[in-house]
Coordinates of C-alpha atoms in Angstrom, one line a residue:
Chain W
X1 CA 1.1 8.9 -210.9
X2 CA -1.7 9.1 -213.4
X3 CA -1.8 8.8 -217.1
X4 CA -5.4 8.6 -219.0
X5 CA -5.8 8.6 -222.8
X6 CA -9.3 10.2 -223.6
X7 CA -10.0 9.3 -227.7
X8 CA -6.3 9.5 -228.9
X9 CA -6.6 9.3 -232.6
X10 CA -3.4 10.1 -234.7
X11 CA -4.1 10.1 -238.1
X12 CA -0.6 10.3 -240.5
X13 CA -0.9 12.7 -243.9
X14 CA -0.8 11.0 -247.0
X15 CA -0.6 11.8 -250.4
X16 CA -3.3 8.7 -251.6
X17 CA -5.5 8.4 -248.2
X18 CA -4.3 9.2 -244.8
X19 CA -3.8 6.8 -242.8
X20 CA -5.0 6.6 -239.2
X21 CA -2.2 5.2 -236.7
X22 CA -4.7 5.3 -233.6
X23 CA -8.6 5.5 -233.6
X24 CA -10.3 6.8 -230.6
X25 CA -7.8 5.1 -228.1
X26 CA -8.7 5.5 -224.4
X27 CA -7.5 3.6 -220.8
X28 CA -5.9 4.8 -217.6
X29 CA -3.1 3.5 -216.2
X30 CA -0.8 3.9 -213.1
X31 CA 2.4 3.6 -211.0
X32 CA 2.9 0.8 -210.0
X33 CA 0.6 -1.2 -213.1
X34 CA 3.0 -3.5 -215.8
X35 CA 0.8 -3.6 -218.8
X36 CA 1.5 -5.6 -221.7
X37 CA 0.8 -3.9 -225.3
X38 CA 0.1 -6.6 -227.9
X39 CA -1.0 -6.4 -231.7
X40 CA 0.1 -7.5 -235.2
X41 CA 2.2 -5.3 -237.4
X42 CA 1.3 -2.2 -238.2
X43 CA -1.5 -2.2 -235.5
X44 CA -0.5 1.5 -233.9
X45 CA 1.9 0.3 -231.1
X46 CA 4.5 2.5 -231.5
X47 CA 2.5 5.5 -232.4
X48 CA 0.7 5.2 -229.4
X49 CA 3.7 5.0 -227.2
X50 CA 5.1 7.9 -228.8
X51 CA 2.0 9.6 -228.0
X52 CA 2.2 8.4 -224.1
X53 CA 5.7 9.3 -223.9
X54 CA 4.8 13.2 -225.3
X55 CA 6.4 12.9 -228.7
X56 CA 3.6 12.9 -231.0
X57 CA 1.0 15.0 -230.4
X58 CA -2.6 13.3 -231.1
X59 CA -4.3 14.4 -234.1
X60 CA -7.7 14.7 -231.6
X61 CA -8.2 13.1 -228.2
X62 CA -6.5 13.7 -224.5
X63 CA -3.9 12.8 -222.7
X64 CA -3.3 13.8 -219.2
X65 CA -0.7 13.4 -216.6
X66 CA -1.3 13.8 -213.3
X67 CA 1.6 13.4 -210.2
X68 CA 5.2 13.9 -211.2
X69 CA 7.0 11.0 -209.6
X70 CA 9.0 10.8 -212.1
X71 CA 9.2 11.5 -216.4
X72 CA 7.4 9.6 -218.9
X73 CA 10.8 7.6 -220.7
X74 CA 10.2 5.8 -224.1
X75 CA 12.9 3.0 -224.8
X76 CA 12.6 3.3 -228.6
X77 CA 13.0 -0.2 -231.0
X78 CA 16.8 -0.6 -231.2
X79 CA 17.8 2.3 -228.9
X80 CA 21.3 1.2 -229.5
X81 CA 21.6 2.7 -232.9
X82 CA 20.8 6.1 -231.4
X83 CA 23.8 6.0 -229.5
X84 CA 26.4 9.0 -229.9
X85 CA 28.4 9.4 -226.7
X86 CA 31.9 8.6 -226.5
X87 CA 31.6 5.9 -223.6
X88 CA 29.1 4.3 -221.9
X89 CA 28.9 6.6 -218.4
X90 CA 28.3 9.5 -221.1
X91 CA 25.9 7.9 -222.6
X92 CA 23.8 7.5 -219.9
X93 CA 24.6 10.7 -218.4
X94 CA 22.7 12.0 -221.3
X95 CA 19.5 11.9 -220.1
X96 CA 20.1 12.9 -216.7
X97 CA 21.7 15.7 -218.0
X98 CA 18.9 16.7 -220.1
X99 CA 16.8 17.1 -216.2
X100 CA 19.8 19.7 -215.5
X101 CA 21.0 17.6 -212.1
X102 CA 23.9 18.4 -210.1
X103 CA 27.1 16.4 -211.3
X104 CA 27.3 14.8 -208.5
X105 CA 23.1 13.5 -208.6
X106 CA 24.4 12.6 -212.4
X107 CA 27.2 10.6 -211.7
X108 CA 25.2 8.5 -208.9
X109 CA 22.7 8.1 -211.2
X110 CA 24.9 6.6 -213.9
X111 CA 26.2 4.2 -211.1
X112 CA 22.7 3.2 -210.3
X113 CA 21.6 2.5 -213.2
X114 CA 24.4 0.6 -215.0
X115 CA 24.7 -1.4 -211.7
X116 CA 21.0 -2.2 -212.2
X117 CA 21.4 -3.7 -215.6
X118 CA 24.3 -5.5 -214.6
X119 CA 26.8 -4.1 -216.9
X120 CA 30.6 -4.8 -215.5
X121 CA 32.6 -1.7 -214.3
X122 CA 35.4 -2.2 -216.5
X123 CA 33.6 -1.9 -219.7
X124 CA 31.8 1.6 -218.4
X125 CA 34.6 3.5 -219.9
X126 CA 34.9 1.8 -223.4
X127 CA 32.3 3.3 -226.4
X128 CA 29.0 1.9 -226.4
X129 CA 29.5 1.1 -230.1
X130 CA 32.1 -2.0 -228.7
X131 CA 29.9 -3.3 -226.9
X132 CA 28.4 -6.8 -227.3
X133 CA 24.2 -6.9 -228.6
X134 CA 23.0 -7.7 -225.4
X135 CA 26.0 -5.2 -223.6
X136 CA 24.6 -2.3 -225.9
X137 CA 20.7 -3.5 -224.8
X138 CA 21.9 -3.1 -221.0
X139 CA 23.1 0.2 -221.7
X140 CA 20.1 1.4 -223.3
X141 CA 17.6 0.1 -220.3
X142 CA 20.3 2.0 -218.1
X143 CA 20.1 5.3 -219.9
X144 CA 16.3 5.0 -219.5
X145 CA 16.1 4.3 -216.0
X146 CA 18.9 6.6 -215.4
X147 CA 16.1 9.6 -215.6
X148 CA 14.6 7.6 -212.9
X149 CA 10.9 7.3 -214.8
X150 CA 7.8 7.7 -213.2
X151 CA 6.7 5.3 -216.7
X152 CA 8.7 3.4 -218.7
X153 CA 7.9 2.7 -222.2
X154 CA 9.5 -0.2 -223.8
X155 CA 9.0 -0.7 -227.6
X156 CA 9.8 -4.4 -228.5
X157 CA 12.9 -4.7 -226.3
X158 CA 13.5 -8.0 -226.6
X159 CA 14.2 -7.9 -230.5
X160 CA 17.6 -9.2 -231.3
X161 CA 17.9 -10.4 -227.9
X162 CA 18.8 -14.4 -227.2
X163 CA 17.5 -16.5 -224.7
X164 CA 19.2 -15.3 -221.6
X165 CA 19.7 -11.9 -222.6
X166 CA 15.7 -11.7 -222.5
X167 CA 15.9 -13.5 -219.1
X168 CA 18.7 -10.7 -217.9
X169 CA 16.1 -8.3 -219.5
X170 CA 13.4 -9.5 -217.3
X171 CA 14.9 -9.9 -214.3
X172 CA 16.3 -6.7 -214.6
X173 CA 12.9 -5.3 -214.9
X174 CA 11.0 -7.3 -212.5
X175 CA 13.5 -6.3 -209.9
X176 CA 13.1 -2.3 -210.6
X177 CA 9.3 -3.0 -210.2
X178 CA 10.0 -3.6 -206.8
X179 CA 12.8 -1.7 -205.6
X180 CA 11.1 1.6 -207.6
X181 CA 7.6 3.5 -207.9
X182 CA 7.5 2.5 -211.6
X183 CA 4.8 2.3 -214.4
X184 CA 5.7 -0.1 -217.2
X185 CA 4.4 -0.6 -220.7
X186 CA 5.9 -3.1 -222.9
X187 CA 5.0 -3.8 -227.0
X188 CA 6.4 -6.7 -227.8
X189 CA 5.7 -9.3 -230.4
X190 CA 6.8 -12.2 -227.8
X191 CA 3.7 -13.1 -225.6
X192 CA 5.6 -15.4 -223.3
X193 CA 8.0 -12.5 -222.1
X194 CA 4.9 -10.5 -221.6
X195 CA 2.7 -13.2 -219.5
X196 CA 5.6 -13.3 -217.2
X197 CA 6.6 -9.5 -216.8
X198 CA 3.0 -7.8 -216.8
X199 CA -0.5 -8.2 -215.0
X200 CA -2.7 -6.3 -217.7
X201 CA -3.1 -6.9 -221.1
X202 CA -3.7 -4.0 -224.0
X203 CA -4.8 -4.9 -227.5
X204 CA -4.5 -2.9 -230.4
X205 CA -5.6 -4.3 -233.9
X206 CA -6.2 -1.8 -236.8
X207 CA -5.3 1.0 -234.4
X208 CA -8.5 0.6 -232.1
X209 CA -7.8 -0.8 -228.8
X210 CA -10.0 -4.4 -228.8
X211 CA -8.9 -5.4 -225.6
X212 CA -8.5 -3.8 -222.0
X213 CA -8.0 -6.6 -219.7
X214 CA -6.6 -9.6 -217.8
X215 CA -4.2 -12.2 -219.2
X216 CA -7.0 -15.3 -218.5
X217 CA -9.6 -13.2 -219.8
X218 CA -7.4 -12.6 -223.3
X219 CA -7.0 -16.6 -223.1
X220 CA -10.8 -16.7 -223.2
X221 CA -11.2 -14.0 -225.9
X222 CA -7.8 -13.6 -228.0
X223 CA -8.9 -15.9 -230.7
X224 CA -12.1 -14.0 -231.3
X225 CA -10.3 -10.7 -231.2
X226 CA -7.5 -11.3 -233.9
X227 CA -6.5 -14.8 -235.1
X228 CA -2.6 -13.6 -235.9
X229 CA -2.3 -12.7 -232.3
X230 CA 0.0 -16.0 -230.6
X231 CA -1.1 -16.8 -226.6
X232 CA 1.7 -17.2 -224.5
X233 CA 2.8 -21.3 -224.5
X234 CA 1.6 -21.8 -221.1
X235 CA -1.9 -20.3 -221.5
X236 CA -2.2 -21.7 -225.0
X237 CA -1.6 -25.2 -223.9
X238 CA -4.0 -25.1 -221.3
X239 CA -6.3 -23.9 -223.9
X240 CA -5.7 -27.2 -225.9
X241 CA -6.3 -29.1 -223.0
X242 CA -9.4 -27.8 -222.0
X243 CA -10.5 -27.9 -225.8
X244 CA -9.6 -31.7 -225.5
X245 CA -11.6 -32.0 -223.0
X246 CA -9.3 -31.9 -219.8
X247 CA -10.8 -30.6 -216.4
X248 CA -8.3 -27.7 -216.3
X249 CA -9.0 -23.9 -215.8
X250 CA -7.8 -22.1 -218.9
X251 CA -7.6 -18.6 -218.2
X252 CA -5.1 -18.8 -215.3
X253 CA -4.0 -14.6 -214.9
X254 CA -0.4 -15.4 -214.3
X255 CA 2.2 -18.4 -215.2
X256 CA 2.2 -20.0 -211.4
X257 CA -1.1 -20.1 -211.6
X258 CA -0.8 -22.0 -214.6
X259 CA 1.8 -24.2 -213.6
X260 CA -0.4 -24.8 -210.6
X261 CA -3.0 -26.2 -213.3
X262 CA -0.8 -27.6 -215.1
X263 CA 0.7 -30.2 -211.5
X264 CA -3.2 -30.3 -210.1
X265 CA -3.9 -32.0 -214.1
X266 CA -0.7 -34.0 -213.4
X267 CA -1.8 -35.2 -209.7
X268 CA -5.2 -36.1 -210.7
X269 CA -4.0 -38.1 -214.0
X270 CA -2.1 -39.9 -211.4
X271 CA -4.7 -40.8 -209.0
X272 CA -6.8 -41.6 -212.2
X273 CA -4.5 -44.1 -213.3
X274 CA -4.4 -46.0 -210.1
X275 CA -8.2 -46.1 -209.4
Chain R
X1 CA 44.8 12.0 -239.4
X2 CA 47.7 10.5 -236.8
X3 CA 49.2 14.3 -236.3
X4 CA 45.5 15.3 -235.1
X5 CA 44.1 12.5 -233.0
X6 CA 44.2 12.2 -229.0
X7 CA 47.4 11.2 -227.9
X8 CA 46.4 9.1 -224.5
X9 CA 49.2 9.6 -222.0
X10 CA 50.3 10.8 -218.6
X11 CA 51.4 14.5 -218.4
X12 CA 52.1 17.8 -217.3
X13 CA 49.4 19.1 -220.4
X14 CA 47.3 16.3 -220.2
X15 CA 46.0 17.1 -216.9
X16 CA 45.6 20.5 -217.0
X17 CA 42.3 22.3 -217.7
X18 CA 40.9 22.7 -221.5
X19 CA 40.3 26.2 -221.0
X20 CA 44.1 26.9 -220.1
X21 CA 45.3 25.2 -223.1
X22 CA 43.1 26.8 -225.3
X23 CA 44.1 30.2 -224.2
X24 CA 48.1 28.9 -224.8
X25 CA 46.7 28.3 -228.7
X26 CA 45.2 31.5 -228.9
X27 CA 48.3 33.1 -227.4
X28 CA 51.0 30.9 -229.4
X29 CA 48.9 31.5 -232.9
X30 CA 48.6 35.0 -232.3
X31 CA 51.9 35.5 -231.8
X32 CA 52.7 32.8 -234.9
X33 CA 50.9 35.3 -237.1
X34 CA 52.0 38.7 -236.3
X35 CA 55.1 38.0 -235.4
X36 CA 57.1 39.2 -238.4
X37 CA 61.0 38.6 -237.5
X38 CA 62.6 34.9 -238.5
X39 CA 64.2 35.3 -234.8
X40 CA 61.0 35.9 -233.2
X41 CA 59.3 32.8 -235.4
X42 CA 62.7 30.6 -233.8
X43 CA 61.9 31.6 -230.8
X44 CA 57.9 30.8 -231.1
X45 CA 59.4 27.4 -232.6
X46 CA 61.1 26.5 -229.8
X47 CA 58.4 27.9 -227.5
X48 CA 56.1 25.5 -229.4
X49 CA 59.0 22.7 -229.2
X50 CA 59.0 22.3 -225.5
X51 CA 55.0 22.4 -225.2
X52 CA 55.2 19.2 -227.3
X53 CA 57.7 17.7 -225.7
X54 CA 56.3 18.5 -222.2
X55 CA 52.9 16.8 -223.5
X56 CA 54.6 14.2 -224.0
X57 CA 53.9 13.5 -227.3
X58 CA 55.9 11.2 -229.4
X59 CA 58.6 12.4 -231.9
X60 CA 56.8 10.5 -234.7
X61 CA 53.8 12.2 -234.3
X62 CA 55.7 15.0 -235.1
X63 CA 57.1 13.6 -238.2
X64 CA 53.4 13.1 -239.3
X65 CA 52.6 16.3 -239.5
X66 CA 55.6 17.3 -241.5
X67 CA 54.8 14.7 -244.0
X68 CA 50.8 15.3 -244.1
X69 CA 51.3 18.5 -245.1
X70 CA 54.5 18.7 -246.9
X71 CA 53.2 19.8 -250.5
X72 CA 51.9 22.7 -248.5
X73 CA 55.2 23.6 -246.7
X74 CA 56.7 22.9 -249.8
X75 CA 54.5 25.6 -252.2
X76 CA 54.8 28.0 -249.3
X77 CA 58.3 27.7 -249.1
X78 CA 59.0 28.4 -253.2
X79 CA 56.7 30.7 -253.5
X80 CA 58.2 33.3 -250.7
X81 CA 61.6 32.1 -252.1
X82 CA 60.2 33.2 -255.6
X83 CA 58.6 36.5 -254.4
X84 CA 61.4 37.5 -251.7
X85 CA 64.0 36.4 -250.0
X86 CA 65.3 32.9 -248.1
X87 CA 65.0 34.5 -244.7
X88 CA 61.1 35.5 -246.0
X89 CA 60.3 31.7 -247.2
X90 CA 61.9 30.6 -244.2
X91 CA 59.9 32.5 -242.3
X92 CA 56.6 31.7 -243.3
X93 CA 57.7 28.0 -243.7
X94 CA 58.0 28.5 -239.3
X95 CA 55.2 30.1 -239.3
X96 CA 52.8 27.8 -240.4
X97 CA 55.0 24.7 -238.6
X98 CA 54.4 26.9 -235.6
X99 CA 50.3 26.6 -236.3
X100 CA 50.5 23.1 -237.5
X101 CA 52.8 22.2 -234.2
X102 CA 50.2 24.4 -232.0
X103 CA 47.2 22.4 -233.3
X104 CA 48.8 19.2 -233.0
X105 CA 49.2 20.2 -229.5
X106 CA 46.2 21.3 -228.8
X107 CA 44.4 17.8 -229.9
X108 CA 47.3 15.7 -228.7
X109 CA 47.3 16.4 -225.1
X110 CA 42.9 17.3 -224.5
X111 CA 40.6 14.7 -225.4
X112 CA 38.1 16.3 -228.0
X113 CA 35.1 15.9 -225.8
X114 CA 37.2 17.6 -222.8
X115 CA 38.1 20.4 -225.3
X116 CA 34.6 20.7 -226.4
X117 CA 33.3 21.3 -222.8
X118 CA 36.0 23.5 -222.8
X119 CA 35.1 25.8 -225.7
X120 CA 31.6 25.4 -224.5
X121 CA 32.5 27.4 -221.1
X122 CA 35.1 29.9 -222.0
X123 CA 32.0 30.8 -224.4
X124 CA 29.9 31.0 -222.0
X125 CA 29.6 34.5 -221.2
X126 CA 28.1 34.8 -225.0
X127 CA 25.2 32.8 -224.7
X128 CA 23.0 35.7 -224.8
X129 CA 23.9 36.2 -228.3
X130 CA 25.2 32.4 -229.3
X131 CA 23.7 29.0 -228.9
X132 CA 26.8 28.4 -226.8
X133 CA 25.5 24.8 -225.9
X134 CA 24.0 24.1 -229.2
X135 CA 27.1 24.5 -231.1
X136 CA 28.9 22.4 -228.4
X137 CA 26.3 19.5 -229.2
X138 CA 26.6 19.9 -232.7
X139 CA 30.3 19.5 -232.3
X140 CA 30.5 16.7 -230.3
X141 CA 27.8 15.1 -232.3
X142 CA 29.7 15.6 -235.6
X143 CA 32.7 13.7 -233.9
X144 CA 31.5 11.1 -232.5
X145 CA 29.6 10.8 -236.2
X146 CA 33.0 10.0 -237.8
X147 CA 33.6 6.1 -236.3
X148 CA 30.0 5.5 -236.8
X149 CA 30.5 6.8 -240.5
X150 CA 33.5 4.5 -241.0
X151 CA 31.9 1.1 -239.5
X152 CA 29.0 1.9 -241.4
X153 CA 31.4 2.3 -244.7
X154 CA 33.2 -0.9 -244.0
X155 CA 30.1 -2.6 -243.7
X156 CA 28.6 -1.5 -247.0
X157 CA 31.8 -2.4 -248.4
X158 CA 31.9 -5.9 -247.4
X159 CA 28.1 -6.0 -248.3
X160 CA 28.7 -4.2 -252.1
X161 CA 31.2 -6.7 -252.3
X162 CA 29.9 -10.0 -251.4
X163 CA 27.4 -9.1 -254.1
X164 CA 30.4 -8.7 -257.1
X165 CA 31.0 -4.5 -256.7
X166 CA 35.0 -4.5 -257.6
X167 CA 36.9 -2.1 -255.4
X168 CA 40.1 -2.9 -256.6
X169 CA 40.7 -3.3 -260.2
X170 CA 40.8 -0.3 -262.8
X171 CA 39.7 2.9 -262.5
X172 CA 36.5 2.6 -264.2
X173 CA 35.3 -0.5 -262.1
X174 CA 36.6 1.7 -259.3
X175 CA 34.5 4.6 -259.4
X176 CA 31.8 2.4 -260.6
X177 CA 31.9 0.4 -256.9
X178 CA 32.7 4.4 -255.1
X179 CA 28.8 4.4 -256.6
X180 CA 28.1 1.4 -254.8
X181 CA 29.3 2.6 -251.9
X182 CA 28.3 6.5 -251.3
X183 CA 25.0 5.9 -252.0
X184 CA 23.9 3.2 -249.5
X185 CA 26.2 5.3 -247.2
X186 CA 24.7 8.8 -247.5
X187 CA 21.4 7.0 -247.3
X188 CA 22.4 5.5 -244.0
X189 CA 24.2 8.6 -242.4
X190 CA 20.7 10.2 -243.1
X191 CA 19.1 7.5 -241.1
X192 CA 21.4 7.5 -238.8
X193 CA 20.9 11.0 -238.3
X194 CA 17.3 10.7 -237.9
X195 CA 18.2 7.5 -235.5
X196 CA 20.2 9.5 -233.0
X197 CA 17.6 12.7 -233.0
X198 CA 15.0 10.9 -231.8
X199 CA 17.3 8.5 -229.3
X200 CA 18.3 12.4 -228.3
X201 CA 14.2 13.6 -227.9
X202 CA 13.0 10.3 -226.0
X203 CA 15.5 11.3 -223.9
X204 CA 14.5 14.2 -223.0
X205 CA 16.8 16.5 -224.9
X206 CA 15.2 20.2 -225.9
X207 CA 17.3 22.8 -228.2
X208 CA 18.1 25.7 -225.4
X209 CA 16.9 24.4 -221.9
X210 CA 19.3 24.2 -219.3
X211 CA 21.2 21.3 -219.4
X212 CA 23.5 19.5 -216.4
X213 CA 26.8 18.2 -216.9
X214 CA 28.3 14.3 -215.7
X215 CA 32.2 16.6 -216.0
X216 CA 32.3 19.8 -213.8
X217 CA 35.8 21.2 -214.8
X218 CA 38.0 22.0 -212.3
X219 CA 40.4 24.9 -212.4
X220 CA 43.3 24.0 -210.0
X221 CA 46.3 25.3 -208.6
X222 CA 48.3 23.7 -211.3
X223 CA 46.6 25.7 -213.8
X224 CA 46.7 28.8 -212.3
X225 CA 50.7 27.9 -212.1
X226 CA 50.7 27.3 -215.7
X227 CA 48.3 30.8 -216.8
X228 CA 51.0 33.0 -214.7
X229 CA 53.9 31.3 -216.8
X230 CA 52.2 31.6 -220.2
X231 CA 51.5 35.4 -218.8
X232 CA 55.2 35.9 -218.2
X233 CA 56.3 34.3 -221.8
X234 CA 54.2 36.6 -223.5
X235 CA 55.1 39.9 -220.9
X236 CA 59.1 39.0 -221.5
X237 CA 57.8 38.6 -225.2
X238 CA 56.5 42.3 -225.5
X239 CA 59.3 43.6 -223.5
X240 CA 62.3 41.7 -225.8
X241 CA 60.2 43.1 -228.8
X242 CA 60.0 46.9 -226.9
X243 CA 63.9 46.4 -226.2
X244 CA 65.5 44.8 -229.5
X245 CA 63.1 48.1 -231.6

């Protein structure tokens, strides 16, 4: 499964000047891809995944979708205060429902899904609005993958999550990646949760993409791109390092690779020291 | 709001179908309102007395609704006493106990999501000319809307508070902090509102398309037992009436 964004531009009416969300936007991606979607505030994020997900149409450009492994879900910012349902199992039933399944295809789906979020049983019958923060997070991701999605869209889901709560998230993710044919595209404003979850890296400033690419290439580049956009720690310290003057490759594409850098710099200090 | 709310509990009405108990309501307020004898109205009372008691609801529930709406029992009753007789006032002060005792029922024994689903499929043969699943939505939105509404109101309350608003002293201060309070609230029901629609569209959710259902209800034996009693009551009902004429 396919989707390919020919010069999306979304302009919004208003009254002084209009302002345009998304300027000529234009990538491909695919099953199977996790791509990360940086940019500061205000930089279009949102716009364009509403745009990927089919709920705003473009002011001009092209999308297409081709294959139908599964639909295109958007995991809005705070899903949890769009919840409605009476308890948790109905709430992610929604969805499914909306796909017009067989009660019985819902109700495995439900099981599926909070079981792959790692929510306990006994709490699948209380109302969502009970829940804990994190609890109400897990449901949310459930009632998203719960329409089994060909693409998921995440907007900023670790906001208002703690530390392991954000590992739970990843995990969680990481672990769907390989169990389903899935497509993920996360916004977030947290780059270290990004370098760890995704292999591709989107950047929008201003709403024009500035950036298609890898996450050592965006190590190389991200300063001269936007100066308000943070490298995760791990690529940013190896940026110090080899700014210092250290004999380290700084634009490792993913954090064991980095790690790796980070114990061969380690080793050779040693061996250093003692000759 | 205790005489209305779902009473959780284990029995004979609780487990039957929505649809059956809907058709007693329909049957018992029928009856309640053209039935124009103060032995026929006793008889409906009692009818209506043994449904509650066989839901097993509790006796103070019952007491609720007596004192909820006991201005309204009370005008009822002086104003037929006024305008007729004892046996008339009477009679209209059963009648509307027998609706008041019906509806009680009714939301006591079926949980209001079950009773929605309900509605939605004895409707169901309308839905060329309603939005039969619309209205259900709506519905069940507009419930579920009510704790969300009141965690929301507490929560302006505390925050109109910690800044100075007075909720408790006179009357003036009072309505001055009710100001305080409705605004920020309709605000937020708004955004609410806005919140859950979209929560609803991301999800997939269009107005009229076919939609599946996580509940299938089941019509059992049980029920069928209970629709030929209820058929009975109101067959012996139309032949007592035909005979005592």
């Amino acid at each position: 499964m396919e989707i390919k964004l020919e010069e999306i531009s979304v302009v919004y009416p208003r009254k002084e000047a209009p302002l345009k969300a998304l300027n000529k936007v234009g990538f491909t991606i695919k099953t199977g891809e996790a791509v990360a979607l940086l940019g500061p505030i205000g930089s279009g994020k949102s716009t364009l995944l509403q745009v990927m997900a089919g709920l705003r149409p473009p002011t001009s450009g092209r999308i297409s979708v081709h294959g139908q492994e599964g639909p295109i879900v958007l995991s809005i910012q705070e899903p949890q205060r769009g919840f409605f349902a009476a308890t948790v199992r109905e709430e992610v039933a929604f969805g499914p429902e909306n796909l017009d399944l067989d009660p019985a295809e819902i109700e495995a789906r439900v099981a599926w899904a909070l079981t792959a979020v790692d929510l306990d049983r006994d709490k699948w019958e209380t109302s969502p609005l009970q829940l804990s923060g994190g609890e109400q997070r897990r449901v949310a991701l459930a009632s998203a993958l719960a329409m089994k999605p060909g693409f998921l869209l995440l907007d900023e889901p670790t906001i208002g999550l703690d530390g392991p709560g954000e590992e739970a998230l990843r995990q969680t993710l990481k672990r769907i990646r390989t169990e389903t044919a899935i497509g993920l595209v996360v916004a977030s404003h947290d780059p270290d949760f990004l370098f760890m979850l995704t292999e591709r890296v989107l950047v929008l400033v201003g709403g024009e993409l500035q950036a298609d690419t890898s996450w050592g290439t965006w190590a190389q580049k991200a300063a001269a791109v936007s100066p308000d956009l943070e490298l995760p720690f791990l690529l940013g310290l190896l940026r110090r390092l080899a700014e210092a003057g250290a004999p380290v490759n700084a634009a490792p594409e993913t954090p064991a690779d980095a790690w790796d850098e980070l114990f061969r710099l380690r080793r050779e200090g040693e061996k250093g020291g003692k000759g | 709001m205790d005489s209305v709310a779902y009473s959780p509990a284990v029995s004979y009405w609780h487990s039957r179908d929505p649809r059956l108990k809907l058709l007693v309501v329909i049957v018992g307020a029928t009856l309640a309102l053209t039935e124009n004898t103060l032995g026929g109205q006793l008889v409906l009372f009692l009818f209506h007395l043994l449904l509650y008691f066989t839901g097993g609801l509790p006796l103070g529930r019952g007491w609720q609704i007596f004192k909820s709406f006991r201005w309204l029992l009370l005008i009822t009753f002086l104003l037929n006493l006024w305008t007729g007789s004892l046996g008339a006032a009477t009679r209209y002060l059963l009648r509307l106990l027998n609706l008041l005792l019906m509806s009680s029922w009714l939301l006591g024994v079926t949980e209001s999501l079950t009773l929605i689903k309900g509605l939605e499929l004895s409707l169901r043969p309308l839905r060329r000319i309603l939005p039969v699943g619309e209205i259900a939505m709506v519905l069940g939105l507009t419930l579920s809307f009510f704790p969300l509404l009141l965690t929301e109101a507490r929560e302006i309350m505390l925050a109109q508070q910690a800044r100075g608003v007075n909720f408790k002293t006179n009357w003036v201060k009072k309505m001055r902090g009710l100001l305080a309070m409705v605004i920020p609230l309709f605000i937020s029901a708004l955004r609410r509102a806005l919140e859950i629609a979209q929560a609803m569209e991301v999800r997939g959710y269009v107005p009229g398309a076919p939609r599946g259902s996580l509940y299938e209800l089941a019509w059992g034996k049980q029920d069928s037992i209970a629709f030929g009693l209820i058929l009975c009551f109101v067959l012996l009902w139309w032949g007592a009436k035909a005979f005592l004429r």
